[in-house]
Short mmCIF file of C-alpha atoms and ligand atoms in Angstrom, two decimals:
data_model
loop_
_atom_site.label_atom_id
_atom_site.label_comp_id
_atom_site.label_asym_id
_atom_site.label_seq_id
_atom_site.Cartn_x
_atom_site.Cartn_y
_atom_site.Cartn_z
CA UNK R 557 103.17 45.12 110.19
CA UNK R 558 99.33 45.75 110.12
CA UNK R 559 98.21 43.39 113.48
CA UNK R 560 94.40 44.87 113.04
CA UNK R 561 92.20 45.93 110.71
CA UNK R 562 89.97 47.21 113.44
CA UNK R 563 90.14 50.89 113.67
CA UNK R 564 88.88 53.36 116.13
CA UNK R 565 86.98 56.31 115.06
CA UNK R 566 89.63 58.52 115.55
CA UNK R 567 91.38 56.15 113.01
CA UNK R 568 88.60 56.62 110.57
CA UNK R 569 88.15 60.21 110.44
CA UNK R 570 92.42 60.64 110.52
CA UNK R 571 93.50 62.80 107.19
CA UNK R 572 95.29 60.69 104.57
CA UNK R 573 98.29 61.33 103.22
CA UNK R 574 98.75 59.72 100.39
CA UNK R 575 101.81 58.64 97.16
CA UNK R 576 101.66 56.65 94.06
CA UNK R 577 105.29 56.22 92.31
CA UNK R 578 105.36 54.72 88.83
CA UNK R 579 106.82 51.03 88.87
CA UNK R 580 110.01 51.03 86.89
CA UNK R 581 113.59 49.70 86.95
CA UNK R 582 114.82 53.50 85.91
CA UNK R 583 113.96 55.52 88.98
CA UNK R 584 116.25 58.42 89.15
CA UNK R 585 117.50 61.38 91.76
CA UNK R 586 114.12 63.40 90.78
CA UNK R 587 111.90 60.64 92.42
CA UNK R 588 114.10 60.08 95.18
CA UNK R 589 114.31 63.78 96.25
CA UNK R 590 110.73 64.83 94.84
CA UNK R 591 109.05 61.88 96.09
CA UNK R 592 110.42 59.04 98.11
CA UNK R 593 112.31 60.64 100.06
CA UNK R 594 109.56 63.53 101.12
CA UNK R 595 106.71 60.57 101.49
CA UNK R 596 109.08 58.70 103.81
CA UNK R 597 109.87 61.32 106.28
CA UNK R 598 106.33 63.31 106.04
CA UNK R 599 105.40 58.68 107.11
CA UNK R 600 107.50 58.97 109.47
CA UNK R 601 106.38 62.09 111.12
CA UNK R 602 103.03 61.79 110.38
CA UNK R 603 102.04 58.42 110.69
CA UNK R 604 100.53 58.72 114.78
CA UNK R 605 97.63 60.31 113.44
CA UNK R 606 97.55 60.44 109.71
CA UNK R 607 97.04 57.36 107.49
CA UNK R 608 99.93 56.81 105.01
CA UNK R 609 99.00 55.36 102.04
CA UNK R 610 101.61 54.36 99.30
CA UNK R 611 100.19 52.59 96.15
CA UNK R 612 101.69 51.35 93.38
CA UNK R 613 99.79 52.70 90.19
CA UNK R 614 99.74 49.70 88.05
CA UNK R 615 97.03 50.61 85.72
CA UNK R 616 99.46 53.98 84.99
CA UNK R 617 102.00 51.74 84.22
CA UNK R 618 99.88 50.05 81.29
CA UNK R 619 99.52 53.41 79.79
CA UNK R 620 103.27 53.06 78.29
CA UNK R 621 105.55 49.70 77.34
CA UNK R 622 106.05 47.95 80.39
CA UNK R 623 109.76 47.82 81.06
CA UNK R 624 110.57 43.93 82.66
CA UNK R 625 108.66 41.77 85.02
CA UNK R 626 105.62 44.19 86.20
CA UNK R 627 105.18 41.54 89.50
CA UNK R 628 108.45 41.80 90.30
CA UNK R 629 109.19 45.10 89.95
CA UNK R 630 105.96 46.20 92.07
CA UNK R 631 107.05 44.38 95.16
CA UNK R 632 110.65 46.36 93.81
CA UNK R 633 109.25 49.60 94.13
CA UNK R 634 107.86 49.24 97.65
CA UNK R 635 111.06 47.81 99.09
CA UNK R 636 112.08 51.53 97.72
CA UNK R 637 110.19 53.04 100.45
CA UNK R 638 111.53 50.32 103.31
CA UNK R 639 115.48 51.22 101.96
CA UNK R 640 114.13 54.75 102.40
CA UNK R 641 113.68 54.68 105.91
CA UNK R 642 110.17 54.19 106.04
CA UNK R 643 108.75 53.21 109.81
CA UNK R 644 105.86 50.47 109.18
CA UNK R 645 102.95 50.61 111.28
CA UNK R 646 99.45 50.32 110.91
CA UNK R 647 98.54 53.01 109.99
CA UNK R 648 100.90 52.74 106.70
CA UNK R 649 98.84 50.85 103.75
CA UNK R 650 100.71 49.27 100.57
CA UNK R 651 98.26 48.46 97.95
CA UNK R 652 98.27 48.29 94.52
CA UNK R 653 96.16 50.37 92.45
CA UNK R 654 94.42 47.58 90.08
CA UNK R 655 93.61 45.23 93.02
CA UNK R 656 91.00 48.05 94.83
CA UNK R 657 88.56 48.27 91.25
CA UNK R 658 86.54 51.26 92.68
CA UNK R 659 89.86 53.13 91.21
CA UNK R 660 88.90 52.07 87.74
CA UNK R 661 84.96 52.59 88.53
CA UNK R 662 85.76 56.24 89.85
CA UNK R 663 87.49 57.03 87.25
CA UNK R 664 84.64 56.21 84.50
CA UNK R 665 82.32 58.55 86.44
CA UNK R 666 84.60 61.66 87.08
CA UNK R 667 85.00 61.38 83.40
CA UNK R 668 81.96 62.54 82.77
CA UNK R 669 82.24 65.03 85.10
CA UNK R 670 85.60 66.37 83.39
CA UNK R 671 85.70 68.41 80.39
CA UNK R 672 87.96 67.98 77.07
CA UNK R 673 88.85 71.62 77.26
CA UNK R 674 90.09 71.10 80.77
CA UNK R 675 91.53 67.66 80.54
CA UNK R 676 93.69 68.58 76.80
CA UNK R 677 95.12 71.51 78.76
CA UNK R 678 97.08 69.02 80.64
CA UNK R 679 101.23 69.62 79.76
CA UNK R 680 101.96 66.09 80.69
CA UNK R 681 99.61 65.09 77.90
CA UNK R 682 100.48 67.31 75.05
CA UNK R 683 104.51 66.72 76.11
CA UNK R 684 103.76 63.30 75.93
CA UNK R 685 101.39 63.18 72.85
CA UNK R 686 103.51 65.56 70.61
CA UNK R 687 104.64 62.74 68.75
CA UNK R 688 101.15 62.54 67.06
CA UNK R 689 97.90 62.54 68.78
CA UNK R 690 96.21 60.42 66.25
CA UNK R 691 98.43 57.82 67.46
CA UNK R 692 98.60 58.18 71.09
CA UNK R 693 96.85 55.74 73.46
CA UNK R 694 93.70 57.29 75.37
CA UNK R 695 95.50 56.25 78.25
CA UNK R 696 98.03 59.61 78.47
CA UNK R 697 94.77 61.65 77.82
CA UNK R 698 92.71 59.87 80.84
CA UNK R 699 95.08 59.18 82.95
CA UNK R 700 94.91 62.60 85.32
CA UNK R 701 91.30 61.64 85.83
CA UNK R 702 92.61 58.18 86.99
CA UNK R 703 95.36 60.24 89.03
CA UNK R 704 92.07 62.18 90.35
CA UNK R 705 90.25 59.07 91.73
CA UNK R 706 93.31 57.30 93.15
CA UNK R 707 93.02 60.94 95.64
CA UNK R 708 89.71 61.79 95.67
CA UNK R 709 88.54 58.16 96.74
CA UNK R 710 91.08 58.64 100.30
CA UNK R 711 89.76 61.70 101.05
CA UNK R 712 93.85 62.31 100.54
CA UNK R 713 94.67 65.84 102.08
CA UNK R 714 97.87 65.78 101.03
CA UNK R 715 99.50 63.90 97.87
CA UNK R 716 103.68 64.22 97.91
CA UNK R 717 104.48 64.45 94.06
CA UNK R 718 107.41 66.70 92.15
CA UNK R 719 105.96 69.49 90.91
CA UNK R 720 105.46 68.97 86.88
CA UNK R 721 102.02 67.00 89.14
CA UNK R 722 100.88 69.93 90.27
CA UNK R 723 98.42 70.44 87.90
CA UNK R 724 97.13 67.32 87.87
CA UNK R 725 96.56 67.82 91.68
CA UNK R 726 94.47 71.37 90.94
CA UNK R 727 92.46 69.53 88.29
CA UNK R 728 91.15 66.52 90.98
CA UNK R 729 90.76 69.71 92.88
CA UNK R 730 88.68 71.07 90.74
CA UNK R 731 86.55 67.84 89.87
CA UNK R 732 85.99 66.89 93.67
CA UNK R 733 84.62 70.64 93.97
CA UNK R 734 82.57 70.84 90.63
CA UNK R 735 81.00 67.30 92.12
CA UNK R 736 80.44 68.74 95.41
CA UNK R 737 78.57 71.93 94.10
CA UNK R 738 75.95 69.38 92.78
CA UNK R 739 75.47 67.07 95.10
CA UNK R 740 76.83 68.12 98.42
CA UNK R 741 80.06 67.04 100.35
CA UNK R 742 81.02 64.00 99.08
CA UNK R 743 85.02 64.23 98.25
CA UNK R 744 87.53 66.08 100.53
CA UNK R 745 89.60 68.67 98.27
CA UNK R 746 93.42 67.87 98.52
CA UNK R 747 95.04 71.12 99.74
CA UNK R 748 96.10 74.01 97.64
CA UNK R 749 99.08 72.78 95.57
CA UNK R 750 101.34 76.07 97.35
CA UNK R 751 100.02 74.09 100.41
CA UNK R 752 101.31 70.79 99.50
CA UNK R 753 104.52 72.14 98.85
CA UNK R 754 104.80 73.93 102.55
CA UNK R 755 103.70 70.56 103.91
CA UNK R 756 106.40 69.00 101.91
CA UNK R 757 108.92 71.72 103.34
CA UNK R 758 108.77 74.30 100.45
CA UNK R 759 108.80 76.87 102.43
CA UNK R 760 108.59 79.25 99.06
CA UNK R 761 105.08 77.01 97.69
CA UNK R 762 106.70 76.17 94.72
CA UNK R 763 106.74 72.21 94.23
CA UNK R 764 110.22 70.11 94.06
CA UNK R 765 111.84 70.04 90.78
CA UNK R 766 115.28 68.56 90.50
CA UNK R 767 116.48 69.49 87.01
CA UNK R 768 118.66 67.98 84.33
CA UNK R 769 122.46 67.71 85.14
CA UNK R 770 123.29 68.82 81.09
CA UNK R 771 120.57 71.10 80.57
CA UNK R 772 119.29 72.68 83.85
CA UNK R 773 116.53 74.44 82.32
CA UNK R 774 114.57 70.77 81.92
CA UNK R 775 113.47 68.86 84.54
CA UNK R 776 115.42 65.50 85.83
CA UNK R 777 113.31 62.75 83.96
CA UNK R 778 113.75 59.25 82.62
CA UNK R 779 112.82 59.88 78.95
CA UNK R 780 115.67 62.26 78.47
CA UNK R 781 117.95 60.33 76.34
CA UNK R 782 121.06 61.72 77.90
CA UNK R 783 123.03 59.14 80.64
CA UNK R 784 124.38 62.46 81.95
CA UNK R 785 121.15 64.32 82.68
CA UNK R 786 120.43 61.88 85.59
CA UNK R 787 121.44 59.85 88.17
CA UNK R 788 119.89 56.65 88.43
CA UNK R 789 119.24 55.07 92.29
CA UNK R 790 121.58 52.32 90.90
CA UNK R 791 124.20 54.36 90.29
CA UNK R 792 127.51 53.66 91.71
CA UNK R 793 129.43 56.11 93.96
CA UNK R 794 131.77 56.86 91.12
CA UNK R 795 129.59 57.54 88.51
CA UNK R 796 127.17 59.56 90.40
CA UNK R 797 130.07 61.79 91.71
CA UNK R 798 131.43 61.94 87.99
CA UNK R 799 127.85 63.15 87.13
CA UNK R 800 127.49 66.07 89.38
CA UNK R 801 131.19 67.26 89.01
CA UNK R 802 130.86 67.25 85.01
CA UNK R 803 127.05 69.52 85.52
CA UNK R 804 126.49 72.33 83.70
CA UNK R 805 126.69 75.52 85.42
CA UNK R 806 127.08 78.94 84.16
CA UNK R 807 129.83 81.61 83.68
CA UNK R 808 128.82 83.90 86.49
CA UNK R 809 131.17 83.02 89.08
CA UNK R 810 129.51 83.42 92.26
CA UNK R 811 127.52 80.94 94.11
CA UNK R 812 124.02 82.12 94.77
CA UNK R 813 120.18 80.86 94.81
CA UNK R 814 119.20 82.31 91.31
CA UNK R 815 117.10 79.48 89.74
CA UNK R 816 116.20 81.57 86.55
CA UNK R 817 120.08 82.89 85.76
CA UNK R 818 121.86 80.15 87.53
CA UNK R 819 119.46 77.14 87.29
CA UNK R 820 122.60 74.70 87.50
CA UNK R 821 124.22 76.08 90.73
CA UNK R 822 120.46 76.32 92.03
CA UNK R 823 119.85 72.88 91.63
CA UNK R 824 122.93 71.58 93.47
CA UNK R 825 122.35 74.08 96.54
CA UNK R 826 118.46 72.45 96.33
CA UNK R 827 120.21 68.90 95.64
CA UNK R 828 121.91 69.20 98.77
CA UNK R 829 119.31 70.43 101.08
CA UNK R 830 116.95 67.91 100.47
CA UNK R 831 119.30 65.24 101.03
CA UNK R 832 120.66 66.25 104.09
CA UNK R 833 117.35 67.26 105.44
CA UNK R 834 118.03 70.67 106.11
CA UNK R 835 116.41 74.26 105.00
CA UNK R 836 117.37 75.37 101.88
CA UNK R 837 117.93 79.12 102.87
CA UNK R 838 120.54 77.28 105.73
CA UNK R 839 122.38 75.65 102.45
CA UNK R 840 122.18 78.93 100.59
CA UNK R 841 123.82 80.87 103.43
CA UNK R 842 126.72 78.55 103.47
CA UNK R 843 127.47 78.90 99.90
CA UNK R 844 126.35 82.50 99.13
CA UNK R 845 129.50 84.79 98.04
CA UNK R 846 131.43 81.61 97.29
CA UNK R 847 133.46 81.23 94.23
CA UNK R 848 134.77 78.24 93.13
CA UNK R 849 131.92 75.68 91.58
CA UNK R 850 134.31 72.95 91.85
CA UNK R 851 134.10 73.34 95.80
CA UNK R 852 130.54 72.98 95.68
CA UNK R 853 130.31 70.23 93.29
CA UNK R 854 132.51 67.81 95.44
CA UNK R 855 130.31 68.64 98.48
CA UNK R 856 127.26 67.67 96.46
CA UNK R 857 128.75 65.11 94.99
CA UNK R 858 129.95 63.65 98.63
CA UNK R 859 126.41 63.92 99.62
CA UNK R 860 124.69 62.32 96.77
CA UNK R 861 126.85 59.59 96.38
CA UNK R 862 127.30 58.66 99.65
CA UNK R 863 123.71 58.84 100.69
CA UNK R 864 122.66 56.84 97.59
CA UNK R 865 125.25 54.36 98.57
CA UNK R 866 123.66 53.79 101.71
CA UNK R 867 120.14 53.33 100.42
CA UNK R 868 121.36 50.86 97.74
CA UNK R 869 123.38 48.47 100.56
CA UNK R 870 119.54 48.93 102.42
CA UNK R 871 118.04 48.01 99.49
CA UNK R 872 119.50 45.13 99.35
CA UNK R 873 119.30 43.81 102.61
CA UNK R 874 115.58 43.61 102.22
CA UNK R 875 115.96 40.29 100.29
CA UNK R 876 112.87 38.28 101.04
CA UNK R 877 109.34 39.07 99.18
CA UNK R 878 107.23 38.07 102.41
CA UNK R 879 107.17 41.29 104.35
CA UNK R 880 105.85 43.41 101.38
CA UNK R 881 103.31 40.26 100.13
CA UNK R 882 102.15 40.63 103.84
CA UNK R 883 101.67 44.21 103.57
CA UNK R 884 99.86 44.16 100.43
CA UNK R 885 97.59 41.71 101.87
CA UNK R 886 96.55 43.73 104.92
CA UNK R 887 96.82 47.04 102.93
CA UNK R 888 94.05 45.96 100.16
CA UNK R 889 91.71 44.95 102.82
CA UNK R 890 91.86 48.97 104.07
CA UNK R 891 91.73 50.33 100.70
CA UNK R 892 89.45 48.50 99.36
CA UNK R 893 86.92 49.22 102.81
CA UNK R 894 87.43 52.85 102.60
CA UNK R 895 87.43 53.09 98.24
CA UNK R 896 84.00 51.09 98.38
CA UNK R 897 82.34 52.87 100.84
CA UNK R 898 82.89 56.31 98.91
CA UNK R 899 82.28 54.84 95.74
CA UNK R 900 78.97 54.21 96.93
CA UNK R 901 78.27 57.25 97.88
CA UNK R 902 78.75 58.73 94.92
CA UNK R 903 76.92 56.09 93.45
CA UNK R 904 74.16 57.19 95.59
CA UNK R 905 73.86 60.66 94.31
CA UNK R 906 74.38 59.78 90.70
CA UNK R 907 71.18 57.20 91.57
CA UNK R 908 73.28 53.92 90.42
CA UNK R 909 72.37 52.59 93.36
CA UNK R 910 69.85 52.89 96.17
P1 LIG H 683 108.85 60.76 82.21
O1 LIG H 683 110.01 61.50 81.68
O2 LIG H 683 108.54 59.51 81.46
O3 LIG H 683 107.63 61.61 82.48
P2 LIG H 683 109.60 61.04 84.94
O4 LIG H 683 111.07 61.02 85.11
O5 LIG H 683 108.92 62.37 84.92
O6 LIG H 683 109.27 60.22 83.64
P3 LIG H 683 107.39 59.91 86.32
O7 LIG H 683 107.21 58.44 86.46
O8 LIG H 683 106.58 60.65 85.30
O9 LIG H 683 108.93 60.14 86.04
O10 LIG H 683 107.18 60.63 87.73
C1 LIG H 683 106.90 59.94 88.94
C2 LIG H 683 106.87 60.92 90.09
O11 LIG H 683 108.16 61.49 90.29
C3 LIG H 683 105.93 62.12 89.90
O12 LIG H 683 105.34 62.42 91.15
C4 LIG H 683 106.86 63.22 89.48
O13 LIG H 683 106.34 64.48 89.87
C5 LIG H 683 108.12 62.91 90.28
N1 LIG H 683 109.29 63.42 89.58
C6 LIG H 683 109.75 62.98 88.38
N2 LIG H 683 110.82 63.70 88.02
C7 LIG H 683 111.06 64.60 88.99
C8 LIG H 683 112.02 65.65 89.17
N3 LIG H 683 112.98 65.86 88.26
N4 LIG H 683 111.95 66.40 90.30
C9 LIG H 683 110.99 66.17 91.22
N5 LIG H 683 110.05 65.21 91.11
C10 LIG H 683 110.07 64.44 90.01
MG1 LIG H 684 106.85 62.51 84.29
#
């Protein structure tokens, strides 16, 4: 818990590391392994010198229906990182995105600093728009440039996301340097997205993608209408194992890292190195040569739904509201501090204010 707001310059000039997950009841194995579980142990290893922040992205969340009780499902998705294994100190800072405004403020201004070309390019945004752009809310087009001032206002080094994010990460990239080139130093650049994915534990660059249990060649994601593409974090030990053992593989017959011809046996080799923490090429030795996809299924399937059972009997241990209200509290002050404080200084050098 955060016993001072005080901090030492050392504490100021620390680099941020920094996470935003979507508040929803439907988190599934994708977040967990491209997200909370990488945030929580880059926290925990990081969190002596580097501050962690962890927002919820509220104003995101408008952008789409809003599935339940937003207010309870925000203090939900933190006790996600707690069940996690997430180490509070103070240097960790909960906030939520819509109670520090300078997101919303930042946002107006790099939007004139963003182009359409560069900004309709997005994939997230023609995916999600292919319904009918006429109809879709300005909200899926802007939201990247939101997604750019919830980094660029941290001075965030490093942003943990899967990697269909990644090139929402090179576009704040590119807005904090095309500001920069006009009026001097003023944002940090995140690193290099092959750079987050190294810090992350990619050794290869490439980000974290967990894919689709019935189609492998599609990313894990909520909006796939199939109950047997994902696993949920809710999911019981029986389904979950039921899940991986029924995934589609291929008709190769040998185990081995091949993500383009064996995307299925690829992502249960990646599956299981991210949950048990350990390199992938160390997972990939084990199985390489091997056979019989059933072996390897009931190994993953072991893994995944033991470990989720674990998390879930954490999860709900945390019953009380307080710790995470307290949190908030002290984690608004710091955002808030450091948000204004750069927001002014771009103010400065767009001459909004003195
Ligand atoms: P949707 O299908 O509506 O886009 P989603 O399943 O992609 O939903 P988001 O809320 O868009 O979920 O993503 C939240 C975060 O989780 C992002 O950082 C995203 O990169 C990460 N993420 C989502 N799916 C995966 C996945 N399959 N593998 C790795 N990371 C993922
Ligand atoms: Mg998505």
């Amino acid at each position: 818990m955060s016993s001072s707001l005080i901090y030492s310059t050392k504490e100021i000039f620390m680099q941020t590391i920094l996470t935003g997950i979507r508040i929803n009841s439907d988190l599934h194995l994708g977040h967990f392994l491209g997200v909370i579980l990488p945030m929580t142990r880059l926290a925990n290893q990081h969190s002596h010198d580097s501050h962690i922040n962890i927002f919820v992205p509220d104003l995101h969340s408008i952008i789409g229906d809003i599935d339940g009780d937003l207010q309870r499902n925000i203090i939900d998705s933190l006790k996600i990182f707690l069940a996690a294994g997430l180490q509070i100190n103070d240097h960790i800072h909960f906030y939520r995105q819509s109670y520090v405004p300078a997101h919303s403020e930042l946002t107006w201004i790099l939007d004139t600093v963003a182009t359409m070309g560069e900004t309709s390019r997005m994939i997230q945004y023609k995916e999600k728009s292919d319904d009918g752009k006429e109809s879709a809310n300005v909200g899926i087009f802007n939201y990247p440039i939101l997604m750019a001032a919830d980094i660029l206002l941290y001075d965030a080094t490093y942003v943990p996301v899967g990697e269909d994010q990644f090139q929402h990460l090179e576009l704040a990239r590119n807005l904090a340097e095309r500001f920069n080139n006009k009026f001097g130093d003023v944002f940090t650049l995140p690193a290099k997205t092959s750079d987050q994915a190294k810090f992350m534990g990619q050794l290869d660059g490439n980000g974290i993608r967990i894919r689709s249990l019935t189609n492998p060649e599609k990313k894990m994601s909520k909006s796939d209408p199939s109950e047997n593409s994902k696993i949920m974090l809710i999911e019981s030990p029986a389904s979950t194992a039921k899940k991986i053992m029924s995934a589609t593989t291929d008709s190769v017959g040998k185990i081995q890292f091949d993500m383009f011809n064996q995307p299925g046996i690829s992502n249960l080799l990646q599956i299981e190195s991210l949950i048990t923490n350990q390199p992938l090429q160390t997972i990939i030795s084990r199985w390489t040569g091997e056979t019989n996809y059933g072996d390897l299924k009931s190994q993953v399937a072991t893994t995944v739904s033991t470990t989720l059972a674990e998390f879930q009997s954490r999860l709900a241990e945390i019953s009380d509201d307080d710790t995470i209200h307290e949190l908030l509290k002290a984690g608004e002050i710091y955002a808030n501090g450091v948000a204004n404080a750069k927001l002014l200084k771009v103010q400065k050098c767009l001459g909004l204010r003195d």
